[in-house]
PDB file of C-alpha atoms and ligand atoms in Angstrom:
ATOM      1  CA  MET A   1       0.000   0.000   0.000  1.00 98.00           C
ATOM      2  CA  ILE A   2       1.266   3.439  -0.944  1.00 98.00           C
ATOM      3  CA  ILE A   3      -0.043   6.685   0.528  1.00 98.00           C
ATOM      4  CA  HIS A   4       0.886   9.850  -1.353  1.00 98.00           C
ATOM      5  CA  HIS A   5      -0.014  12.609   1.087  1.00 98.00           C
ATOM      6  CA  LEU A   6      -1.064  15.775  -0.765  1.00 98.00           C
ATOM      7  CA  ARG A   7      -2.404  18.398   1.681  1.00 98.00           C
ATOM      8  CA  ASN A   8      -4.724  18.449   4.710  1.00 97.00           C
ATOM      9  CA  ALA A   9      -6.677  15.152   4.397  1.00 97.00           C
ATOM     10  CA  SER A  10      -6.192  14.848   0.635  1.00 98.00           C
ATOM     11  CA  ALA A  11      -4.138  11.853  -0.444  1.00 98.00           C
ATOM     12  CA  VAL A  12      -3.825   9.274  -3.179  1.00 98.00           C
ATOM     13  CA  VAL A  13      -3.977   5.826  -1.618  1.00 98.00           C
ATOM     14  CA  GLN A  14      -2.875   2.893  -3.707  1.00 98.00           C
ATOM     15  CA  ILE A  15      -4.385  -0.374  -2.513  1.00 98.00           C
ATOM     16  CA  ALA A  16      -3.821  -3.326  -4.856  1.00 97.00           C
ATOM     17  CA  GLU A  17      -5.273  -2.292  -8.256  1.00 97.00           C
ATOM     18  CA  HIS A  18      -7.043   0.786  -6.863  1.00 98.00           C
ATOM     19  CA  ARG A  19      -5.668   4.321  -6.849  1.00 98.00           C
ATOM     20  CA  LEU A  20      -8.111   6.131  -4.587  1.00 98.00           C
ATOM     21  CA  LEU A  21      -8.148   9.871  -4.209  1.00 98.00           C
ATOM     22  CA  VAL A  22      -9.238  10.606  -0.644  1.00 98.00           C
ATOM     23  CA  ASP A  23     -10.957  13.868   0.350  1.00 98.00           C
ATOM     24  CA  PRO A  24      -9.971  16.268  -2.442  1.00 98.00           C
ATOM     25  CA  MET A  25      -9.618  19.874  -1.292  1.00 97.00           C
ATOM     26  CA  PHE A  26      -8.040  21.463  -4.358  1.00 98.00           C
ATOM     27  CA  SER A  27      -8.718  25.179  -3.738  1.00 97.00           C
ATOM     28  CA  GLU A  28      -5.997  27.723  -4.380  1.00 97.00           C
ATOM     29  CA  PRO A  29      -4.525  29.284  -1.222  1.00 97.00           C
ATOM     30  CA  GLY A  30      -6.796  31.963   0.234  1.00 94.00           C
ATOM     31  CA  SER A  31      -9.843  31.085  -1.861  1.00 94.00           C
ATOM     32  CA  LEU A  32     -11.875  29.736   1.092  1.00 91.00           C
ATOM     33  CA  PRO A  33     -12.841  31.746   4.203  1.00 87.00           C
ATOM     34  CA  SER A  34     -11.260  31.327   7.630  1.00 85.00           C
ATOM     35  CA  PHE A  35     -12.600  28.359   9.622  1.00 82.00           C
ATOM     36  CA  ARG A  36     -11.911  30.095  12.944  1.00 75.00           C
ATOM     37  CA  PHE A  37     -15.500  31.321  13.064  1.00 69.00           C
ATOM     38  CA  LEU A  38     -15.508  32.097  16.781  1.00 70.00           C
ATOM     39  CA  ALA A  39     -11.890  33.025  17.410  1.00 66.00           C
ATOM     40  CA  ARG A  40      -9.487  35.742  16.441  1.00 71.00           C
ATOM     41  CA  GLY A  41      -6.339  35.322  14.385  1.00 74.00           C
ATOM     42  CA  GLY A  42      -7.932  33.591  11.414  1.00 80.00           C
ATOM     43  CA  GLN A  43      -6.708  33.720   7.854  1.00 88.00           C
ATOM     44  CA  ARG A  44      -8.212  32.621   4.548  1.00 91.00           C
ATOM     45  CA  ASN A  45      -7.845  28.974   3.496  1.00 91.00           C
ATOM     46  CA  PRO A  46      -6.106  26.863   2.441  1.00 95.00           C
ATOM     47  CA  ILE A  47      -2.982  28.439   3.915  1.00 91.00           C
ATOM     48  CA  VAL A  48      -0.567  26.506   1.666  1.00 96.00           C
ATOM     49  CA  PRO A  49      -0.688  25.426  -2.006  1.00 97.00           C
ATOM     50  CA  LEU A  50      -0.963  21.831  -3.180  1.00 98.00           C
ATOM     51  CA  PRO A  51       2.512  20.262  -3.439  1.00 98.00           C
ATOM     52  CA  ALA A  52       4.303  20.214  -6.796  1.00 97.00           C
ATOM     53  CA  THR A  53       3.954  16.436  -6.940  1.00 96.00           C
ATOM     54  CA  SER A  54       0.130  16.572  -6.974  1.00 97.00           C
ATOM     55  CA  GLU A  55      -0.339  16.514 -10.725  1.00 96.00           C
ATOM     56  CA  ALA A  56       1.734  13.366 -11.162  1.00 97.00           C
ATOM     57  CA  ALA A  57       0.124  11.743  -8.114  1.00 97.00           C
ATOM     58  CA  LEU A  58      -3.355  12.339  -9.538  1.00 98.00           C
ATOM     59  CA  GLU A  59      -2.605  10.609 -12.840  1.00 96.00           C
ATOM     60  CA  GLY A  60      -4.316   7.276 -13.047  1.00 95.00           C
ATOM     61  CA  VAL A  61      -6.646   7.832 -10.098  1.00 98.00           C
ATOM     62  CA  SER A  62      -9.316   5.132 -10.423  1.00 98.00           C
ATOM     63  CA  GLY A  63     -11.874   6.404  -7.922  1.00 98.00           C
ATOM     64  CA  VAL A  64     -12.537   8.820  -5.081  1.00 98.00           C
ATOM     65  CA  LEU A  65     -13.297   8.186  -1.419  1.00 98.00           C
ATOM     66  CA  ILE A  66     -15.026  10.950   0.537  1.00 97.00           C
ATOM     67  CA  THR A  67     -14.825  10.444   4.314  1.00 96.00           C
ATOM     68  CA  HIS A  68     -17.382  13.193   4.973  1.00 93.00           C
ATOM     69  CA  GLU A  69     -18.797  16.137   3.107  1.00 91.00           C
ATOM     70  CA  HIS A  70     -17.116  19.140   4.693  1.00 89.00           C
ATOM     71  CA  PRO A  71     -15.432  21.865   2.607  1.00 89.00           C
ATOM     72  CA  ASP A  72     -11.902  20.945   3.732  1.00 92.00           C
ATOM     73  CA  HIS A  73     -12.551  17.377   2.434  1.00 95.00           C
ATOM     74  CA  LEU A  74     -14.476  18.148  -0.741  1.00 96.00           C
ATOM     75  CA  ASP A  75     -14.419  21.667  -2.154  1.00 95.00           C
ATOM     76  CA  ARG A  76     -15.687  23.120  -5.436  1.00 96.00           C
ATOM     77  CA  PRO A  77     -12.432  22.550  -7.393  1.00 97.00           C
ATOM     78  CA  GLY A  78     -12.280  18.986  -6.006  1.00 98.00           C
ATOM     79  CA  LEU A  79     -15.863  18.397  -7.075  1.00 97.00           C
ATOM     80  CA  ALA A  80     -15.182  19.820 -10.554  1.00 97.00           C
ATOM     81  CA  TRP A  81     -12.071  17.662 -10.892  1.00 98.00           C
ATOM     82  CA  ILE A  82     -14.056  14.477 -10.153  1.00 98.00           C
ATOM     83  CA  ARG A  83     -16.937  15.459 -12.446  1.00 97.00           C
ATOM     84  CA  GLU A  84     -14.637  16.254 -15.386  1.00 97.00           C
ATOM     85  CA  ARG A  85     -13.157  12.768 -15.185  1.00 98.00           C
ATOM     86  CA  GLY A  86     -16.437  10.995 -14.461  1.00 97.00           C
ATOM     87  CA  LEU A  87     -14.760   9.043 -11.686  1.00 98.00           C
ATOM     88  CA  PRO A  88     -16.753   6.797  -9.349  1.00 98.00           C
ATOM     89  CA  VAL A  89     -17.054   8.042  -5.766  1.00 98.00           C
ATOM     90  CA  TRP A  90     -17.318   5.952  -2.595  1.00 97.00           C
ATOM     91  CA  ALA A  91     -18.988   7.491   0.434  1.00 96.00           C
ATOM     92  CA  ASN A  92     -21.217   6.424   3.291  1.00 92.00           C
ATOM     93  CA  GLY A  93     -25.010   6.435   3.412  1.00 90.00           C
ATOM     94  CA  VAL A  94     -25.118   9.807   5.159  1.00 89.00           C
ATOM     95  CA  ASP A  95     -23.442  11.650   2.292  1.00 92.00           C
ATOM     96  CA  ALA A  96     -24.368   9.518  -0.751  1.00 93.00           C
ATOM     97  CA  ALA A  97     -27.644  11.241  -1.707  1.00 92.00           C
ATOM     98  CA  SER A  98     -26.204  14.715  -1.260  1.00 92.00           C
ATOM     99  CA  LEU A  99     -23.150  13.855  -3.396  1.00 95.00           C
ATOM    100  CA  ARG A 100     -25.400  12.404  -6.126  1.00 96.00           C
ATOM    101  CA  ARG A 101     -27.277  15.699  -6.228  1.00 95.00           C
ATOM    102  CA  LYS A 102     -23.928  17.313  -7.037  1.00 95.00           C
ATOM    103  CA  GLY A 103     -23.706  15.160 -10.160  1.00 95.00           C
ATOM    104  CA  LEU A 104     -21.380  12.451  -8.860  1.00 97.00           C
ATOM    105  CA  GLU A 105     -21.610   8.715  -9.502  1.00 98.00           C
ATOM    106  CA  VAL A 106     -21.760   7.519  -5.908  1.00 98.00           C
ATOM    107  CA  HIS A 107     -21.401   4.015  -4.519  1.00 97.00           C
ATOM    108  CA  GLU A 108     -21.936   3.292  -0.860  1.00 95.00           C
ATOM    109  CA  LEU A 109     -18.822   2.251   0.982  1.00 94.00           C
ATOM    110  CA  VAL A 110     -20.137  -1.036   2.333  1.00 93.00           C
ATOM    111  CA  ASP A 111     -18.483  -4.379   3.038  1.00 95.00           C
ATOM    112  CA  GLY A 112     -17.379  -5.946  -0.256  1.00 96.00           C
ATOM    113  CA  ALA A 113     -16.998  -2.664  -2.172  1.00 96.00           C
ATOM    114  CA  LEU A 114     -13.720  -2.376  -4.118  1.00 97.00           C
ATOM    115  CA  GLY A 115     -13.000  -6.043  -3.396  1.00 97.00           C
ATOM    116  CA  MET A 116     -12.346  -5.180   0.270  1.00 97.00           C
ATOM    117  CA  ARG A 117     -13.751  -6.078   3.644  1.00 97.00           C
ATOM    118  CA  ILE A 118     -15.070  -2.788   4.963  1.00 96.00           C
ATOM    119  CA  GLU A 119     -16.497  -1.587   8.256  1.00 96.00           C
ATOM    120  CA  THR A 120     -17.911   1.857   8.934  1.00 94.00           C
ATOM    121  CA  ILE A 121     -16.885   3.010  12.402  1.00 94.00           C
ATOM    122  CA  PRO A 122     -19.069   5.831  13.772  1.00 90.00           C
ATOM    123  CA  SER A 123     -17.144   8.710  15.301  1.00 89.00           C
ATOM    124  CA  ARG A 124     -17.634  12.168  16.794  1.00 87.00           C
ATOM    125  CA  HIS A 125     -16.325  15.356  15.145  1.00 81.00           C
ATOM    126  CA  GLY A 126     -16.169  17.269  18.441  1.00 81.00           C
ATOM    127  CA  ARG A 127     -17.910  17.093  21.790  1.00 77.00           C
ATOM    128  CA  GLY A 128     -21.285  18.325  23.031  1.00 76.00           C
ATOM    129  CA  LEU A 129     -23.286  20.680  20.845  1.00 76.00           C
ATOM    130  CA  VAL A 130     -20.311  21.523  18.602  1.00 74.00           C
ATOM    131  CA  GLY A 131     -19.820  17.817  17.860  1.00 75.00           C
ATOM    132  CA  TRP A 132     -23.518  17.475  17.057  1.00 75.00           C
ATOM    133  CA  LEU A 133     -23.471  20.496  14.760  1.00 76.00           C
ATOM    134  CA  MET A 134     -20.504  19.090  12.843  1.00 75.00           C
ATOM    135  CA  GLY A 135     -22.794  16.309  11.674  1.00 74.00           C
ATOM    136  CA  PRO A 136     -22.610  12.532  11.670  1.00 78.00           C
ATOM    137  CA  VAL A 137     -19.153  11.311  10.713  1.00 86.00           C
ATOM    138  CA  ALA A 138     -17.447   7.935  10.539  1.00 89.00           C
ATOM    139  CA  GLY A 139     -14.173   6.221   9.874  1.00 95.00           C
ATOM    140  CA  TYR A 140     -13.534   3.270   7.567  1.00 97.00           C
ATOM    141  CA  TYR A 141     -11.691   0.000   8.023  1.00 97.00           C
ATOM    142  CA  LEU A 142     -10.527  -1.167   4.599  1.00 98.00           C
ATOM    143  CA  ALA A 143      -8.960  -4.612   4.301  1.00 98.00           C
ATOM    144  CA  HIS A 144      -7.850  -5.880   0.915  1.00 97.00           C
ATOM    145  CA  PRO A 145      -6.681  -9.516   0.983  1.00 96.00           C
ATOM    146  CA  ASP A 146      -3.332  -8.659  -0.673  1.00 96.00           C
ATOM    147  CA  GLU A 147      -2.522  -5.508   1.301  1.00 97.00           C
ATOM    148  CA  PRO A 148      -2.029  -4.268   4.858  1.00 98.00           C
ATOM    149  CA  SER A 149      -5.342  -3.242   6.439  1.00 98.00           C
ATOM    150  CA  LEU A 150      -6.122   0.456   6.749  1.00 98.00           C
ATOM    151  CA  TYR A 151      -8.248   2.422   9.199  1.00 98.00           C
ATOM    152  CA  LEU A 152      -9.074   5.863   7.843  1.00 98.00           C
ATOM    153  CA  VAL A 153     -10.307   7.457  11.045  1.00 97.00           C
ATOM    154  CA  GLY A 154     -11.683  10.572   9.321  1.00 95.00           C
ATOM    155  CA  ASP A 155     -12.278  13.778  11.259  1.00 93.00           C
ATOM    156  CA  ALA A 156     -12.877  12.799  14.882  1.00 92.00           C
ATOM    157  CA  VAL A 157     -12.048  13.233  18.534  1.00 91.00           C
ATOM    158  CA  LEU A 158     -11.043  10.248  20.640  1.00 94.00           C
ATOM    159  CA  THR A 159     -14.001   8.072  21.624  1.00 94.00           C
ATOM    160  CA  ASP A 160     -14.452   4.572  23.015  1.00 95.00           C
ATOM    161  CA  ALA A 161     -15.797   3.486  19.611  1.00 94.00           C
ATOM    162  CA  VAL A 162     -12.490   4.434  17.935  1.00 96.00           C
ATOM    163  CA  LEU A 163     -10.399   2.614  20.554  1.00 97.00           C
ATOM    164  CA  GLU A 164     -12.691  -0.419  20.468  1.00 97.00           C
ATOM    165  CA  ALA A 165     -12.317  -0.604  16.683  1.00 97.00           C
ATOM    166  CA  ILE A 166      -8.518  -0.458  16.972  1.00 97.00           C
ATOM    167  CA  ASP A 167      -8.475  -3.245  19.596  1.00 97.00           C
ATOM    168  CA  ARG A 168     -10.809  -5.466  17.630  1.00 97.00           C
ATOM    169  CA  LEU A 169      -9.656  -4.852  14.054  1.00 97.00           C
ATOM    170  CA  GLN A 170      -5.905  -4.425  14.714  1.00 96.00           C
ATOM    171  CA  PRO A 171      -5.360  -2.312  11.580  1.00 98.00           C
ATOM    172  CA  ASP A 172      -1.859  -2.397  10.092  1.00 98.00           C
ATOM    173  CA  VAL A 173      -2.046   1.313   9.230  1.00 98.00           C
ATOM    174  CA  ILE A 174      -4.125   4.095  10.802  1.00 98.00           C
ATOM    175  CA  VAL A 175      -4.578   7.503   9.174  1.00 98.00           C
ATOM    176  CA  ALA A 176      -5.843  10.096  11.659  1.00 97.00           C
ATOM    177  CA  PRO A 177      -6.307  13.894  11.663  1.00 96.00           C
ATOM    178  CA  ALA A 178      -3.897  15.751  13.891  1.00 95.00           C
ATOM    179  CA  GLY A 179      -4.342  19.484  13.616  1.00 78.00           C
ATOM    180  CA  THR A 180      -6.303  19.844  16.894  1.00 78.00           C
ATOM    181  CA  ALA A 181      -8.817  21.938  14.967  1.00 71.00           C
ATOM    182  CA  SER A 182     -11.048  24.406  16.778  1.00 68.00           C
ATOM    183  CA  PHE A 183     -13.507  27.102  15.729  1.00 64.00           C
ATOM    184  CA  GLY A 184     -12.860  28.659  19.104  1.00 63.00           C
ATOM    185  CA  LEU A 185     -15.420  26.547  21.002  1.00 67.00           C
ATOM    186  CA  GLY A 186     -13.570  23.361  21.927  1.00 71.00           C
ATOM    187  CA  GLU A 187     -11.602  20.927  19.837  1.00 78.00           C
ATOM    188  CA  ILE A 188     -13.184  19.184  16.878  1.00 79.00           C
ATOM    189  CA  LEU A 189     -10.206  16.928  16.125  1.00 87.00           C
ATOM    190  CA  PHE A 190      -7.922  14.777  18.309  1.00 89.00           C
ATOM    191  CA  SER A 191      -5.820  16.689  20.821  1.00 91.00           C
ATOM    192  CA  VAL A 192      -2.113  15.820  20.904  1.00 94.00           C
ATOM    193  CA  ASP A 193      -2.718  13.878  24.153  1.00 95.00           C
ATOM    194  CA  GLU A 194      -5.447  11.894  22.397  1.00 95.00           C
ATOM    195  CA  LEU A 195      -3.109  11.139  19.495  1.00 97.00           C
ATOM    196  CA  VAL A 196      -0.572   9.758  21.980  1.00 97.00           C
ATOM    197  CA  THR A 197      -3.299   7.486  23.406  1.00 97.00           C
ATOM    198  CA  LEU A 198      -4.276   6.441  19.888  1.00 97.00           C
ATOM    199  CA  ALA A 199      -0.675   5.607  18.959  1.00 98.00           C
ATOM    200  CA  GLN A 200      -0.051   3.743  22.217  1.00 98.00           C
ATOM    201  CA  ARG A 201      -3.212   1.682  21.753  1.00 97.00           C
ATOM    202  CA  ALA A 202      -2.453   0.803  18.111  1.00 97.00           C
ATOM    203  CA  LYS A 203       0.094  -1.882  17.267  1.00 96.00           C
ATOM    204  CA  GLY A 204       0.730  -0.914  13.645  1.00 97.00           C
ATOM    205  CA  ALA A 205       1.859   2.219  11.813  1.00 98.00           C
ATOM    206  CA  LEU A 206       0.134   5.586  12.060  1.00 98.00           C
ATOM    207  CA  LEU A 207       0.036   8.509   9.647  1.00 98.00           C
ATOM    208  CA  PHE A 208      -1.084  11.856  11.040  1.00 98.00           C
ATOM    209  CA  ASN A 209      -2.461  14.385   8.540  1.00 97.00           C
ATOM    210  CA  HIS A 210      -4.742  17.481   8.606  1.00 96.00           C
ATOM    211  CA  LEU A 211      -1.732  19.631   9.579  1.00 95.00           C
ATOM    212  CA  GLU A 212      -0.604  23.139   8.627  1.00 93.00           C
ATOM    213  CA  ALA A 213      -3.048  23.475   5.717  1.00 92.00           C
ATOM    214  CA  VAL A 214      -6.195  25.107   7.167  1.00 89.00           C
ATOM    215  CA  ASP A 215      -6.276  27.961   9.646  1.00 84.00           C
ATOM    216  CA  HIS A 216      -8.271  26.336  12.471  1.00 79.00           C
ATOM    217  CA  CYS A 217      -5.611  23.611  12.912  1.00 81.00           C
ATOM    218  CA  ARG A 218      -3.072  25.099  15.280  1.00 85.00           C
ATOM    219  CA  THR A 219      -0.851  22.108  16.041  1.00 89.00           C
ATOM    220  CA  THR A 220       2.299  22.090  13.899  1.00 94.00           C
ATOM    221  CA  ARG A 221       4.209  19.128  12.539  1.00 96.00           C
ATOM    222  CA  SER A 222       7.282  20.015  14.599  1.00 96.00           C
ATOM    223  CA  GLN A 223       5.235  20.162  17.846  1.00 95.00           C
ATOM    224  CA  LEU A 224       3.651  16.827  17.041  1.00 96.00           C
ATOM    225  CA  ARG A 225       6.947  15.148  16.078  1.00 97.00           C
ATOM    226  CA  ALA A 226       8.593  16.430  19.272  1.00 97.00           C
ATOM    227  CA  ARG A 227       5.800  14.999  21.419  1.00 97.00           C
ATOM    228  CA  MET A 228       5.834  11.649  19.605  1.00 97.00           C
ATOM    229  CA  ALA A 229       9.621  11.488  20.087  1.00 98.00           C
ATOM    230  CA  ALA A 230       9.228  12.254  23.803  1.00 98.00           C
ATOM    231  CA  GLU A 231       6.723   9.386  24.061  1.00 98.00           C
ATOM    232  CA  GLY A 232       9.020   6.988  22.181  1.00 98.00           C
ATOM    233  CA  LEU A 233       6.550   6.614  19.315  1.00 98.00           C
ATOM    234  CA  THR A 234       8.554   7.810  16.309  1.00 97.00           C
ATOM    235  CA  GLN A 235       9.179   4.293  14.976  1.00 96.00           C
ATOM    236  CA  ARG A 236       5.494   3.822  14.172  1.00 97.00           C
ATOM    237  CA  VAL A 237       4.211   7.383  13.781  1.00 98.00           C
ATOM    238  CA  HIS A 238       4.622   9.221  10.469  1.00 98.00           C
ATOM    239  CA  VAL A 239       3.954  12.931  10.105  1.00 98.00           C
ATOM    240  CA  PRO A 240       4.416  13.496   6.377  1.00 98.00           C
ATOM    241  CA  GLU A 241       5.170  16.749   4.638  1.00 98.00           C
ATOM    242  CA  ASP A 242       2.790  17.703   1.822  1.00 98.00           C
ATOM    243  CA  GLY A 243       3.830  15.690  -1.230  1.00 98.00           C
ATOM    244  CA  GLU A 244       5.537  12.935   0.746  1.00 98.00           C
ATOM    245  CA  VAL A 245       5.041   9.324  -0.332  1.00 98.00           C
ATOM    246  CA  LEU A 246       4.897   6.534   2.245  1.00 98.00           C
ATOM    247  CA  ARG A 247       4.913   2.843   1.518  1.00 98.00           C
ATOM    248  CA  PHE A 248       3.424   0.301   3.923  1.00 98.00           C
ATOM    249  CA  ASP A 249       4.131  -3.362   3.249  1.00 95.00           C
ATOM    250  CA  GLU A 250       4.131  -4.840   6.702  1.00 90.00           C
ATOM    251  CA  ARG A 251       1.181  -6.991   7.716  1.00 92.00           C
ATOM    252  CA  ARG A 252       0.959  -7.976  11.322  1.00 86.00           C
ATOM    253  CA  THR A 253      -1.315 -10.945  10.702  1.00 87.00           C
ATOM    254  CA  ARG A 254      -1.726 -13.195   7.691  1.00 88.00           C
ATOM    255  CA  THR A 255      -5.496 -12.797   7.644  1.00 93.00           C
ATOM    256  CA  HIS A 256      -7.276  -9.561   8.417  1.00 95.00           C
ATOM    257  CA  ALA A 257      -9.816  -9.173  11.202  1.00 94.00           C
ATOM    258  CA  GLU A 258     -13.438  -9.723  10.206  1.00 94.00           C
ATOM    259  CA  PRO A 259     -15.408  -6.494  10.052  1.00 94.00           C
ATOM    260  CA  ARG A 260     -18.582  -6.241  12.071  1.00 93.00           C
ATOM    261  CA  VAL A 261     -21.826  -5.815  10.196  1.00 82.00           C
ATOM    262  CA  THR A 262     -23.180  -2.377  11.011  1.00 76.00           C
ATOM    263  CA  ALA A 263     -26.374  -0.597  10.048  1.00 73.00           C
ATOM    264  CA  THR A 264     -26.015   1.695   7.055  1.00 71.00           C
ATOM    265  CA  PRO A 265     -26.041   5.279   8.338  1.00 69.00           C
ATOM    266  CA  ARG A 266     -28.677   7.561   6.834  1.00 73.00           C
ATOM    267  CA  PRO A 267     -28.835  11.345   6.645  1.00 74.00           C
ATOM    268  CA  GLY A 268     -30.960  13.124   9.253  1.00 71.00           C
ATOM    269  CA  LEU A 269     -31.395  16.610  10.643  1.00 70.00           C
ATOM    270  CA  GLN A 270     -27.688  16.901  11.456  1.00 68.00           C
ATOM    271  CA  LYS A 271     -26.743  16.220   7.832  1.00 71.00           C
ATOM    272  CA  TRP A 272     -29.262  18.751   6.570  1.00 68.00           C
ATOM    273  CA  LEU A 273     -27.879  21.418   8.909  1.00 67.00           C
ATOM    274  CA  THR A 274     -24.214  20.785   8.120  1.00 67.00           C
ATOM    275  CA  ALA A 275     -24.947  20.682   4.376  1.00 65.00           C
ATOM    276  CA  LYS A 276     -26.491  24.148   4.714  1.00 62.00           C
ATOM    277  CA  MET A 277     -23.421  25.389   6.549  1.00 61.00           C
ATOM    278  CA  ALA A 278     -20.889  23.744   4.229  1.00 58.00           C
ATOM    279  CA  GLY A 279     -22.558  24.911   1.002  1.00 53.00           C
ATOM    280  CA  THR A 280     -20.072  23.327  -1.456  1.00 48.00           C
TER     281      THR A 280
HETATM  282 ZN1   ZN B 301     -11.396  18.304   8.285  1.00 81.73          ZN
END
């Protein structure tokens, strides 16, 4: 498995015959508003350009995976890019209908899709009311028989459901957001302490993204690397620069853990509200 990290949560993930573009935010720097809605010191987004390697990385993309429909995971240029190429999109039941209305060919990311065992792991994108307002989100366990297994945590804070999934599924690679994002009313992504817990609980490799690309993510790569070094976690924790390519070949078990059958999530009031706010 190869992960070409682009920017924020955008990446090209090569799993067996698939080259999946994850969460395309392709906007030019400064073309989106600040996400620090309730705090001072904001600046327009994204705060950095896409890396020079993006164009080459995007060649031969076979499909797109959207973890959740927020503007730092799917923006207008990302949407246009997918539409122009007519690429299939995989998303969960919460976002599928909304993405279809945007003219995309959407398949639900359910067990068996893409020739993989898949489990949707519900998560929380913040705590209390802020978490509720951020809408229903989830992570995805993706296990291809010929590749290391992958847990794309998606935007989340640390919850028992995330830790339970790690214990049970024992993913070889975990991709988790690390910017400690906040609008000014509490964190909506893992704190650095929570990332330490996550890394200590996991047995495999971790890749931390969602760093130094949007203005509400205040944790820097150097702060995060220093903390991981202090905790003795640098062997397994990767904090890539934009444009960096990481290869994961190691499988900890010969057969992957069986995913649990979960109910397909459906959009509700939360989704309607966040779609209004996101307005892609
Ligand atoms: Zn995000």
